[in-house]
Coordinates of C-alpha atoms and ligand atoms in Angstrom, one line a residue:
Chain A
X1415 CA 0.1 0.1 0.1
X1416 CA 1.5 3.2 -0.8
X1417 CA 2.4 5.9 1.7
X1418 CA 0.1 8.5 3.4
X1419 CA -0.6 11.8 1.5
X1420 CA -1.2 13.8 4.4
X1421 CA 0.6 14.4 8.0
X1422 CA -2.1 15.1 9.7
X1423 CA -6.0 15.6 10.0
X1424 CA -7.9 18.4 12.0
X1425 CA -11.1 17.2 13.4
X1426 CA -13.3 20.6 13.2
X1427 CA -16.8 21.5 14.3
X1428 CA -19.3 23.6 12.5
X1429 CA -21.4 25.4 14.3
X1430 CA -24.0 27.4 12.0
X1431 CA -24.5 31.0 13.4
X1432 CA -27.6 31.3 10.4
X1433 CA -30.0 28.7 9.0
X1434 CA -27.9 26.8 6.3
X1435 CA -30.0 26.4 2.8
X1436 CA -28.6 23.5 0.1
X1437 CA -31.4 22.8 -2.4
X1438 CA -31.0 18.7 -2.1
X1439 CA -34.2 18.1 -2.9
X1440 CA -37.2 19.5 -4.6
X1441 CA -40.7 18.0 -3.6
X1442 CA -43.2 20.3 -5.3
X1443 CA -43.0 24.3 -4.3
X1444 CA -40.4 23.1 -1.4
X1445 CA -36.7 22.7 -1.5
X1446 CA -35.0 20.6 0.9
X1447 CA -31.7 20.8 2.3
X1448 CA -30.6 17.4 4.0
X1449 CA -29.0 17.1 6.9
X1450 CA -25.2 17.3 5.8
X1451 CA -22.9 19.7 4.3
X1452 CA -20.9 18.4 1.1
X1453 CA -17.3 18.8 0.7
X1454 CA -16.5 19.8 -2.4
X1455 CA -19.2 23.1 -1.3
X1456 CA -16.4 23.1 1.9
X1457 CA -13.7 23.3 0.1
X1458 CA -14.8 26.1 -1.6
X1459 CA -16.3 27.7 1.5
X1460 CA -12.7 27.4 2.8
X1461 CA -11.0 29.0 0.1
X1462 CA -9.0 26.6 -1.3
X1463 CA -10.6 26.5 -5.0
X1464 CA -11.8 30.1 -6.3
X1465 CA -14.7 30.5 -8.6
X1466 CA -15.7 33.0 -10.1
X1467 CA -18.5 35.6 -9.0
X1468 CA -19.6 36.1 -12.7
X1469 CA -21.0 32.6 -14.5
X1470 CA -21.5 32.9 -17.9
X1471 CA -22.8 30.4 -20.8
X1472 CA -22.3 27.1 -20.4
X1473 CA -20.6 27.5 -16.3
X1474 CA -24.0 28.7 -15.2
X1475 CA -25.4 24.8 -15.9
X1476 CA -22.0 23.0 -15.8
X1477 CA -20.2 23.1 -12.4
X1478 CA -16.7 22.6 -12.6
X1479 CA -15.6 20.7 -9.4
X1480 CA -13.3 18.0 -10.8
X1481 CA -11.6 20.8 -12.7
X1482 CA -11.5 22.8 -10.0
X1483 CA -10.4 19.7 -7.4
X1484 CA -8.3 17.2 -8.8
X1485 CA -5.3 20.0 -8.6
X1486 CA -5.4 20.5 -5.0
X1487 CA -6.2 16.7 -3.9
X1488 CA -3.2 16.0 -3.5
X1489 CA -2.3 18.2 -0.2
X1490 CA -5.6 18.9 0.6
X1491 CA -9.0 16.6 0.8
X1492 CA -12.1 17.0 3.8
X1493 CA -14.6 14.9 4.2
X1494 CA -18.2 15.8 4.3
X1495 CA -19.5 17.0 7.2
X1496 CA -22.0 14.7 9.8
X1497 CA -24.4 16.3 12.4
X1498 CA -23.7 16.1 15.6
X1499 CA -26.6 14.8 17.6
X1500 CA -30.4 15.0 15.5
X1501 CA -30.1 18.1 12.6
X1502 CA -32.9 20.4 13.2
X1503 CA -34.6 21.9 10.5
X1504 CA -36.5 25.1 10.0
X1505 CA -39.3 26.4 6.9
X1506 CA -39.3 29.0 5.7
X1507 CA -41.5 30.5 2.9
X1508 CA -39.8 32.9 0.3
X1509 CA -41.3 35.1 -2.0
X1510 CA -39.3 37.1 -4.8
X1511 CA -39.7 40.2 -4.3
X1512 CA -39.9 43.7 -7.2
X1513 CA -38.9 47.2 -6.7
X1514 CA -41.8 48.1 -9.1
X1515 CA -44.5 50.0 -6.8
X1516 CA -47.1 47.6 -8.2
X1517 CA -47.0 44.1 -8.4
X1518 CA -49.4 41.3 -8.1
X1519 CA -48.7 36.8 -7.6
X1520 CA -49.3 35.0 -11.2
X1521 CA -48.5 31.9 -12.1
X1522 CA -46.1 31.0 -9.8
X1523 CA -44.2 34.5 -10.4
X1524 CA -44.2 38.3 -9.3
X1525 CA -46.2 40.0 -12.8
X1526 CA -44.5 44.0 -12.9
X1527 CA -46.3 45.2 -15.6
X1528 CA -49.3 46.8 -14.4
X1529 CA -50.7 48.0 -18.1
X1530 CA -51.1 44.2 -18.4
X1531 CA -53.3 43.5 -15.4
X1532 CA -56.4 45.1 -18.1
X1533 CA -55.6 42.1 -21.0
X1534 CA -54.5 39.2 -18.2
X1535 CA -58.7 39.9 -17.3
X1536 CA -59.7 39.2 -20.9
X1537 CA -58.0 35.9 -20.8
X1538 CA -55.3 36.9 -22.5
X1539 CA -51.7 35.8 -21.8
X1540 CA -49.1 38.5 -21.7
X1541 CA -45.8 37.7 -21.3
X1542 CA -45.4 38.8 -17.7
X1543 CA -48.4 36.6 -16.6
X1544 CA -47.0 33.4 -17.8
X1545 CA -45.1 31.1 -15.7
X1546 CA -41.3 31.8 -14.9
X1547 CA -38.4 29.1 -15.3
X1548 CA -37.3 29.7 -12.1
X1549 CA -39.2 30.1 -8.9
X1550 CA -40.5 32.9 -7.3
X1551 CA -42.2 31.4 -4.0
X1552 CA -42.0 28.2 -2.9
X1553 CA -41.2 26.6 0.5
X1554 CA -37.8 26.2 2.0
X1555 CA -36.4 23.5 5.0
X1556 CA -33.1 25.0 6.2
X1557 CA -31.1 23.8 8.7
X1558 CA -31.6 25.4 12.1
X1559 CA -29.1 27.8 13.8
X1560 CA -27.2 26.7 16.3
X1561 CA -27.0 23.2 14.5
X1562 CA -23.5 21.2 14.7
X1563 CA -21.6 19.3 12.3
X1564 CA -17.8 17.8 12.4
X1565 CA -15.7 16.8 9.9
X1566 CA -12.3 16.1 9.3
X1567 CA -9.8 18.3 7.2
X1568 CA -6.5 16.5 5.8
X1569 CA -3.4 18.6 4.9
X1570 CA -1.6 21.3 7.0
X1571 CA -3.6 23.9 6.5
X1572 CA -4.4 27.0 8.5
X1573 CA -8.1 27.2 9.1
X1574 CA -10.8 30.3 9.0
X1575 CA -12.8 31.2 12.3
X1576 CA -15.6 31.7 9.7
X1577 CA -16.6 30.2 6.5
X1578 CA -19.6 31.0 4.0
X1579 CA -22.3 28.3 3.3
X1580 CA -25.0 27.9 0.4
X1581 CA -27.2 29.3 -1.4
X1582 CA -27.6 31.9 1.4
X1583 CA -24.3 32.3 2.4
X1584 CA -24.5 31.9 5.6
X1585 CA -22.2 32.5 8.2
X1586 CA -20.8 29.4 9.8
X1587 CA -18.4 29.2 12.7
X1588 CA -15.4 26.8 12.4
X1589 CA -13.5 25.7 15.7
X1590 CA -10.3 23.3 15.2
X1591 CA -11.3 21.0 18.2
X1592 CA -8.1 18.3 17.6
X1593 CA -5.2 17.8 15.6
X1594 CA -4.2 14.0 15.0
X1595 CA -1.5 12.4 12.9
X1596 CA -2.8 10.4 10.2
X1597 CA -1.9 6.3 10.6
X1598 CA -2.5 3.7 8.3
X1599 CA -4.3 0.3 9.2
X1600 CA -3.7 -3.1 6.9
X1601 CA -5.8 -4.8 4.9
X1602 CA -8.9 -5.4 7.1
X1603 CA -12.6 -5.3 7.6
X1604 CA -13.6 -1.4 9.1
X1605 CA -16.6 0.2 9.7
X1606 CA -16.3 4.4 9.4
X1607 CA -18.8 6.5 11.5
X1608 CA -17.6 9.8 9.7
X1609 CA -19.9 10.5 6.0
X1610 CA -18.3 9.9 3.2
X1611 CA -18.9 11.5 -0.4
X1612 CA -19.5 8.2 -2.6
X1613 CA -17.2 9.9 -5.4
X1614 CA -13.6 10.4 -3.5
X1615 CA -14.1 6.6 -2.3
X1616 CA -10.8 4.9 -3.7
X1617 CA -11.5 2.2 -6.4
X1618 CA -9.6 -0.3 -4.4
X1619 CA -11.8 -1.3 -1.2
X1620 CA -15.0 -3.3 -1.0
X1621 CA -17.6 -1.7 0.3
X1622 CA -19.9 -4.1 2.6
X1623 CA -22.5 -2.4 3.8
X1624 CA -23.6 1.3 3.8
X1625 CA -26.6 4.2 3.6
X1626 CA -26.5 6.6 1.2
X1627 CA -28.1 10.4 1.2
X1628 CA -28.7 10.8 -2.1
X1629 CA -28.0 14.6 -2.7
X1630 CA -26.4 16.5 -5.0
X1631 CA -23.4 16.5 -6.7
X1632 CA -23.0 13.1 -5.4
X1633 CA -24.0 11.0 -2.7
X1634 CA -23.3 11.3 0.5
X1635 CA -22.0 7.4 2.4
X1636 CA -23.1 6.7 6.2
X1637 CA -22.2 3.7 8.2
X1638 CA -20.0 1.9 5.7
X1639 CA -18.8 -1.3 6.1
X1640 CA -15.7 -2.1 3.7
X1641 CA -12.8 -4.3 3.5
X1642 CA -9.5 -2.3 2.6
X1643 CA -6.6 -0.5 3.8
X1644 CA -8.0 2.3 6.3
X1645 CA -6.4 5.7 7.4
X1646 CA -6.9 6.4 11.3
X1647 CA -7.2 9.7 12.7
X1648 CA -7.7 9.1 16.2
X1649 CA -9.9 7.1 17.0
X1650 CA -12.1 7.6 14.1
X1651 CA -11.3 5.4 10.5
X1652 CA -11.7 5.7 7.2
X1653 CA -11.2 4.5 3.8
X1654 CA -7.5 4.9 3.1
X1655 CA -6.8 6.5 -0.2
X1656 CA -9.6 9.2 -0.3
X1657 CA -9.4 11.5 -3.0
X1658 CA -11.6 14.3 -4.4
X1659 CA -13.0 12.5 -7.9
X1660 CA -11.2 9.4 -7.0
X1661 CA -13.7 7.4 -8.0
X1662 CA -13.8 8.8 -11.4
X1663 CA -10.3 9.5 -12.0
X1664 CA -9.3 5.5 -11.3
X1665 CA -12.7 5.3 -14.5
X1666 CA -10.8 6.4 -17.1
Chain B
X641 CA -10.0 61.4 1.8
X642 CA -9.3 58.7 4.4
X643 CA -10.6 55.8 2.1
X644 CA -7.0 55.6 0.8
X645 CA -6.5 54.2 4.7
X646 CA -8.7 51.1 3.1
X647 CA -6.5 50.8 0.2
X648 CA -4.8 47.4 1.3
X649 CA -8.3 45.4 1.4
X650 CA -10.2 47.3 -2.1
X651 CA -9.8 46.1 -5.0
X652 CA -8.0 48.2 -7.6
X653 CA -11.4 47.8 -10.5
X654 CA -14.2 44.8 -10.8
X655 CA -12.6 41.5 -10.9
X656 CA -14.0 38.2 -11.4
X657 CA -11.9 36.2 -9.0
X658 CA -12.2 36.2 -5.1
X659 CA -9.0 37.5 -3.6
X660 CA -9.4 37.7 -0.1
X661 CA -10.3 41.6 0.7
X662 CA -12.4 41.8 3.1
X663 CA -14.3 44.9 4.5
X664 CA -16.5 44.7 7.6
X665 CA -19.0 47.2 8.5
X666 CA -20.2 47.1 12.1
X667 CA -23.8 49.1 12.0
X668 CA -26.1 49.7 14.5
X669 CA -29.6 49.7 13.1
X670 CA -32.5 51.5 15.5
X671 CA -36.2 51.5 14.4
X672 CA -37.3 55.0 14.8
X673 CA -41.5 54.4 14.6
X674 CA -43.6 51.0 14.8
X675 CA -42.0 48.5 12.9
X676 CA -43.0 44.8 11.6
X677 CA -40.8 42.0 10.6
X678 CA -42.7 38.9 10.0
X679 CA -41.4 35.5 9.2
X680 CA -44.5 35.1 7.0
X681 CA -47.6 37.3 6.1
X682 CA -50.4 39.4 8.6
X683 CA -50.9 37.6 11.9
X684 CA -47.5 35.6 11.8
X685 CA -45.1 37.1 15.2
X686 CA -42.4 39.1 14.9
X687 CA -39.0 37.3 13.8
X688 CA -37.7 36.0 16.8
X689 CA -35.4 33.4 17.6
X690 CA -34.6 31.7 21.3
X691 CA -30.5 32.0 21.5
X692 CA -28.1 33.1 24.8
X693 CA -28.0 36.5 26.1
X694 CA -24.4 36.7 26.2
X695 CA -20.8 34.9 25.9
X696 CA -20.3 35.3 29.6
X697 CA -20.6 34.1 32.8
X698 CA -24.6 33.8 33.6
X699 CA -25.2 35.7 30.6
X700 CA -24.2 32.5 28.5
X701 CA -26.5 30.6 30.7
X702 CA -29.6 32.6 30.2
X703 CA -31.6 32.1 27.4
X704 CA -33.6 34.8 25.8
X705 CA -36.1 35.3 23.1
X706 CA -34.5 38.2 20.8
X707 CA -36.0 40.1 17.6
X708 CA -34.3 39.2 14.2
X709 CA -34.2 41.6 11.2
X710 CA -33.0 38.4 8.8
X711 CA -30.9 39.6 5.9
X712 CA -33.1 39.9 3.2
X713 CA -35.2 42.6 5.1
X714 CA -31.5 43.9 4.9
X715 CA -30.3 43.8 1.9
X716 CA -33.5 44.5 -0.7
X717 CA -34.5 47.9 0.8
X718 CA -31.3 49.0 0.6
X719 CA -31.1 47.3 -3.3
X720 CA -33.8 49.6 -4.0
X721 CA -32.6 52.3 -2.9
X722 CA -29.6 51.8 -5.1
X723 CA -31.7 51.1 -8.2
X724 CA -33.9 54.4 -7.7
X725 CA -31.1 55.9 -8.3
X726 CA -29.5 54.1 -11.0
X727 CA -33.5 54.5 -12.5
X728 CA -32.9 58.0 -12.1
X729 CA -30.0 58.6 -13.9
X730 CA -30.8 56.3 -16.3
X731 CA -28.1 53.5 -15.7
X732 CA -30.1 50.1 -15.6
X733 CA -30.0 48.2 -18.9
X734 CA -32.6 46.9 -20.9
X735 CA -32.2 43.3 -20.9
X736 CA -31.5 41.9 -24.2
X737 CA -33.5 38.6 -23.9
X738 CA -37.4 40.3 -23.9
X739 CA -36.0 44.2 -24.3
X740 CA -37.6 45.1 -20.5
X741 CA -35.5 47.2 -17.9
X742 CA -33.4 45.5 -15.4
X743 CA -35.2 44.6 -13.2
X744 CA -35.4 42.7 -9.1
X745 CA -36.3 38.9 -8.9
X746 CA -38.5 38.7 -12.1
X747 CA -36.2 37.2 -14.3
X748 CA -34.7 40.4 -16.2
X749 CA -32.1 41.1 -14.6
X750 CA -30.0 43.6 -17.1
X751 CA -26.4 41.9 -16.0
X752 CA -25.3 44.5 -17.0
X753 CA -25.6 47.8 -14.1
X754 CA -23.9 48.4 -10.9
X755 CA -26.7 46.9 -8.9
X756 CA -26.5 43.6 -10.7
X757 CA -22.8 43.5 -10.5
X758 CA -22.4 44.5 -7.5
X759 CA -25.8 42.2 -5.4
X760 CA -25.4 39.5 -8.2
X761 CA -28.5 38.4 -9.9
X762 CA -29.3 34.8 -11.5
X763 CA -31.2 34.7 -14.0
X764 CA -32.5 31.7 -15.8
X765 CA -30.2 29.6 -17.2
X766 CA -28.6 32.3 -18.9
X767 CA -25.9 33.6 -16.5
X768 CA -25.2 34.3 -12.7
X769 CA -23.1 36.5 -10.8
X770 CA -22.6 36.4 -7.0
X771 CA -23.0 39.1 -4.2
X772 CA -20.1 40.6 -3.5
X773 CA -22.3 41.7 -0.5
X774 CA -22.6 39.0 2.5
X775 CA -25.2 40.2 5.3
X776 CA -26.7 38.8 8.5
X777 CA -29.3 38.0 10.4
X778 CA -29.1 41.2 12.7
X779 CA -30.6 40.9 16.5
X780 CA -31.7 43.3 18.7
X781 CA -30.2 43.8 22.0
X782 CA -33.1 43.6 24.6
X783 CA -35.9 40.6 24.6
X784 CA -38.1 40.4 22.2
X785 CA -40.5 40.6 24.9
X786 CA -39.5 44.0 26.2
X787 CA -39.5 45.3 22.7
X788 CA -42.7 44.3 21.2
X789 CA -46.1 46.0 21.4
X790 CA -49.5 45.2 20.8
X791 CA -51.7 46.9 18.8
X792 CA -55.3 46.4 18.2
X793 CA -56.0 46.2 14.3
X794 CA -58.5 46.9 12.1
X795 CA -60.4 49.2 14.6
X796 CA -58.4 52.5 14.8
X797 CA -60.9 55.4 13.8
X798 CA -59.5 58.4 11.8
X799 CA -59.0 59.7 15.1
X800 CA -56.1 57.5 15.6
X801 CA -57.9 56.5 18.6
X802 CA -60.2 53.4 19.6
X803 CA -63.3 55.6 19.9
X804 CA -65.3 57.3 17.5
X805 CA -66.8 61.3 17.5
X806 CA -69.5 60.1 19.5
X807 CA -67.4 58.3 21.8
X808 CA -68.3 54.9 21.1
X809 CA -65.2 52.2 21.9
X810 CA -64.3 50.3 19.0
X811 CA -65.5 46.8 18.7
X812 CA -62.2 45.3 18.0
X813 CA -61.3 42.0 16.0
X814 CA -57.9 41.5 16.4
X815 CA -54.3 42.5 18.2
X816 CA -51.0 42.5 15.6
X817 CA -47.5 42.7 17.1
X818 CA -45.3 45.3 16.1
X819 CA -41.4 46.0 17.2
X820 CA -41.5 49.8 19.7
X821 CA -39.5 52.5 18.1
X822 CA -36.2 53.1 20.0
X823 CA -35.3 49.4 19.6
X824 CA -31.1 48.9 18.8
X825 CA -30.2 45.8 16.3
X826 CA -26.3 45.1 15.8
X827 CA -25.2 44.3 12.2
X828 CA -22.3 43.2 10.9
X829 CA -22.0 43.6 6.7
X830 CA -19.3 41.9 5.0
X831 CA -18.0 43.0 1.3
X832 CA -15.6 41.3 -0.7
X833 CA -13.5 41.9 -3.4
X834 CA -15.2 45.7 -3.4
X835 CA -13.7 48.6 -5.5
X836 CA -13.4 52.3 -3.3
X837 CA -16.6 53.9 -5.5
X838 CA -17.9 50.6 -5.2
X839 CA -17.5 50.7 -1.2
X840 CA -19.2 54.2 -1.2
X841 CA -22.1 53.2 -3.0
X842 CA -22.9 50.1 -0.5
X843 CA -22.5 52.5 2.5
X844 CA -25.0 55.0 0.9
X845 CA -26.9 52.5 0.1
X846 CA -27.3 51.4 4.3
X847 CA -26.9 55.2 5.6
X848 CA -29.9 56.5 3.3
X849 CA -32.5 53.8 3.5
X850 CA -34.7 54.7 6.1
X851 CA -37.9 52.0 5.8
X852 CA -37.9 48.1 6.2
X853 CA -39.9 45.7 7.0
X854 CA -43.9 45.1 6.0
X855 CA -46.2 48.2 5.1
X856 CA -42.7 50.0 4.7
X857 CA -44.5 53.4 3.5
X858 CA -45.9 54.0 7.1
X859 CA -44.1 52.2 9.3
X860 CA -40.7 50.9 9.5
X861 CA -38.8 53.9 9.9
X862 CA -35.0 53.1 10.7
X863 CA -31.3 54.8 11.4
X864 CA -28.4 52.7 10.5
X865 CA -25.2 54.5 11.6
X866 CA -22.3 52.6 10.9
X867 CA -19.9 52.2 14.2
X868 CA -16.8 50.8 12.9
X869 CA -14.8 49.9 9.4
X870 CA -12.2 47.0 9.7
X871 CA -10.5 45.5 6.7
X872 CA -9.3 41.5 7.3
X873 CA -8.0 38.9 5.1
X874 CA -10.6 36.6 6.5
X875 CA -14.3 37.4 7.9
X876 CA -14.7 38.5 10.9
X877 CA -18.0 37.7 14.3
X878 CA -20.8 37.3 13.4
X879 CA -24.0 39.5 13.7
X880 CA -24.9 37.1 17.2
X881 CA -21.7 37.2 18.7
X882 CA -21.5 41.0 18.2
X883 CA -25.0 41.6 20.0
X884 CA -23.7 39.2 23.0
X885 CA -20.7 40.4 23.7
X886 CA -22.6 44.1 23.8
X887 CA -24.8 42.7 25.6
X888 CA -22.3 41.4 28.5
X889 CA -20.8 45.0 28.3
X890 CA -24.0 46.7 29.2
X891 CA -24.2 45.3 32.5
X892 CA -27.9 45.0 34.4
X893 CA -30.1 45.9 34.8
X894 CA -31.5 46.9 30.6
X895 CA -34.5 48.0 30.0
X896 CA -35.8 49.5 27.1
X897 CA -35.1 51.9 25.8
X898 CA -31.4 51.9 25.9
X899 CA -29.4 54.7 26.5
X900 CA -28.5 55.1 23.2
X901 CA -24.4 56.6 24.4
X902 CA -23.7 53.7 26.9
X903 CA -24.7 50.9 24.1
X904 CA -22.4 52.5 21.0
X905 CA -19.3 52.6 23.7
X906 CA -20.1 49.3 24.7
X907 CA -19.9 47.8 21.2
X908 CA -17.0 49.7 19.9
X909 CA -15.6 48.4 23.2
X910 CA -16.2 44.9 21.9
X911 CA -15.2 45.6 18.7
X912 CA -11.9 47.6 19.5
X913 CA -10.7 43.6 20.3
X914 CA -11.4 42.4 16.9
X915 CA -8.4 44.8 15.4
X916 CA -6.2 41.9 17.1
X917 CA -7.8 39.1 15.7
X918 CA -5.9 36.9 12.7
X919 CA -5.7 38.6 9.9
X920 CA -7.1 42.1 10.5
X921 CA -5.1 44.6 9.0
X922 CA -7.3 47.8 9.4
X923 CA -9.6 49.3 11.6
X924 CA -10.3 52.9 11.0
X925 CA -9.7 55.3 13.6
X926 CA -12.6 57.5 15.0
X927 CA -11.7 60.6 12.8
X928 CA -11.2 57.9 9.6
X929 CA -14.5 57.3 9.7
X930 CA -15.5 60.6 9.8
X931 CA -14.2 61.2 7.0
X932 CA -15.2 58.2 5.6
X933 CA -18.8 58.7 6.3
X934 CA -18.7 62.6 5.0
X935 CA -16.6 61.2 1.3
X936 CA -19.4 59.2 1.2
X937 CA -21.6 61.5 1.6
X938 CA -20.3 63.9 -0.8
X939 CA -20.1 61.3 -3.8
X940 CA -23.7 61.0 -3.1
X941 CA -24.7 64.4 -2.7
X942 CA -27.2 66.3 -5.3
X943 CA -23.9 68.1 -7.3
X944 CA -22.1 64.6 -7.1
X945 CA -24.1 62.2 -7.5
X946 CA -24.6 62.1 -11.4
X947 CA -20.9 62.0 -11.8
X948 CA -20.6 59.2 -9.4
X949 CA -23.0 56.7 -10.5
X950 CA -21.9 57.3 -13.7
X951 CA -18.2 56.6 -12.5
X952 CA -18.9 53.6 -11.0
X953 CA -21.2 52.0 -13.9
X954 CA -17.6 53.1 -16.6
X955 CA -15.7 50.8 -14.6
X956 CA -17.5 47.8 -15.4
X957 CA -17.4 48.6 -19.2
X958 CA -15.0 46.6 -20.4
X959 CA -16.7 43.2 -18.7
X960 CA -19.7 44.1 -20.1
X961 CA -18.5 43.9 -23.3
X962 CA -18.1 39.5 -22.9
X963 CA -21.5 39.3 -21.7
X964 CA -23.4 39.0 -24.6
X965 CA -23.5 36.2 -25.8
X966 CA -26.0 34.7 -26.5
X967 CA -28.0 37.8 -28.4
X968 CA -29.4 35.5 -31.4
X969 CA -28.2 38.0 -33.6
X970 CA -29.5 41.6 -31.7
X971 CA -26.4 43.0 -33.4
X972 CA -24.9 43.1 -29.9
X973 CA -21.8 40.5 -30.7
X974 CA -18.7 42.9 -30.0
X975 CA -17.4 40.4 -27.8
X976 CA -17.0 38.1 -29.6
X977 CA -13.6 37.1 -29.5
X978 CA -12.6 38.0 -26.1
X979 CA -12.7 35.3 -24.5
X980 CA -15.2 34.3 -21.7
X981 CA -13.1 35.3 -18.5
X982 CA -14.8 33.5 -16.5
X983 CA -13.1 30.0 -17.8
X984 CA -11.0 28.4 -16.4
Ligands
LIG1431 ZN1 -29.1 45.5 -13.5

């Protein structure tokens, strides 16, 4: 088995100073956040990779995780953050508001052209009254303020005290709880308590049993029992060779 | 012009990639009339949340219910303030897709105006700009129970009382909560990679916006004051932590209305400690802060405003030319050969 790319890992606690929202799932007009924080989102939030302020054309529809993350994968890795205790959620209604003096709710959108109103009353459909192709009203399930998550950061980096997460750039406090050396355990059967990104698992391990949380961009695995080599970090065990987009790259 | 004191954390021009330049504004927001911040529609209670009263000693163990002014309730009216002036000076652009003038949240951002560049937008499928202004939920210093009043609604006569001219009592149907005047919210606003003129624009929006919350034309007068400005390479503590630390510094007993001088002294005492935090490079002194605010007021003054807003608009010119790539042959393809600067 190869050497460990990381000398050490930090056990980090994330404390939600604000409600956090990711569009993990959509059911009718409700957008659900799962009780987990993806490790790609964390990598961007930590400033390990930069994404531009302005996205245009294709860049808006196609995330660039692979291009962004693979270059840093040799000296940085972070696990998806798993909740400490039970996650609590809150529901909020959102309405897109307009800056015109007059507006009205129509087919799931905010119409602002008052002169269209008489047309609409005659049964015609002026464009400002047609449904919008992005949601203007609905409900959000968000991770409630004061929830705590934990994650492991591999590599020797100074971490910021605060980061921003999710669609609304919610402020999250970051506390380094402990720092451990990373040790390699020989091939065997292990159980990992940490949340793992399915796309980052090394090809070599054999997954025996796990639960799956299906979220974009890659499903999260929990309670993984696996056969293979492992990394030990303090009391914690994860499969050896975790790597951004590790599963994909080895397919090529 | 003390804005130069911040030059190490200001961008010289708009740039598409983040560079670790943070400017933090500490804002004191004080209600000057009855104000309504509800979670949802009418009839709902005021936005509030149970949080630790303070960060130290007994205050840390005491849980109180504080009013919350959500980030969305702050940024929407402040954006609108700036946009009113952009509109008045004809600096909002036309959306290429449907020819409509730039408007908020209606899937028709122009992608070109100051507001679009600074506060961001998401057009359905077309493009997106991340906001470089990061707001936070702000909390009241005192518990909600001290600063929320009850008002009977649907029952007040034109005289403003509960009795008509003949002295008959009204048959009240409902009561409604409101936030009393003189309630203080402390707030942290974080700006990322902004230029000097963008900073002036944002501070102007915060200082000159005077109405917030529901039924904003009749109630919701609020006065904003900037207590501190920091430059750093990371983010500073949250609004909630600021309120909690200030609550600790104020000591007891506290009751509404708070003495605003004591409050400001306590908050400034708290943020003075931030100067020593890792990554902080600048804190404006009292004098530098006053100069900065004068600078902002000068640029926003009736004589200077047109110049100022046009100069700011002009600063995005080179970034506008690459935008109309999907213009369906509307003749605006001047940027066609320019590489799209967002590609990595
Ligand atoms: Zn615009």
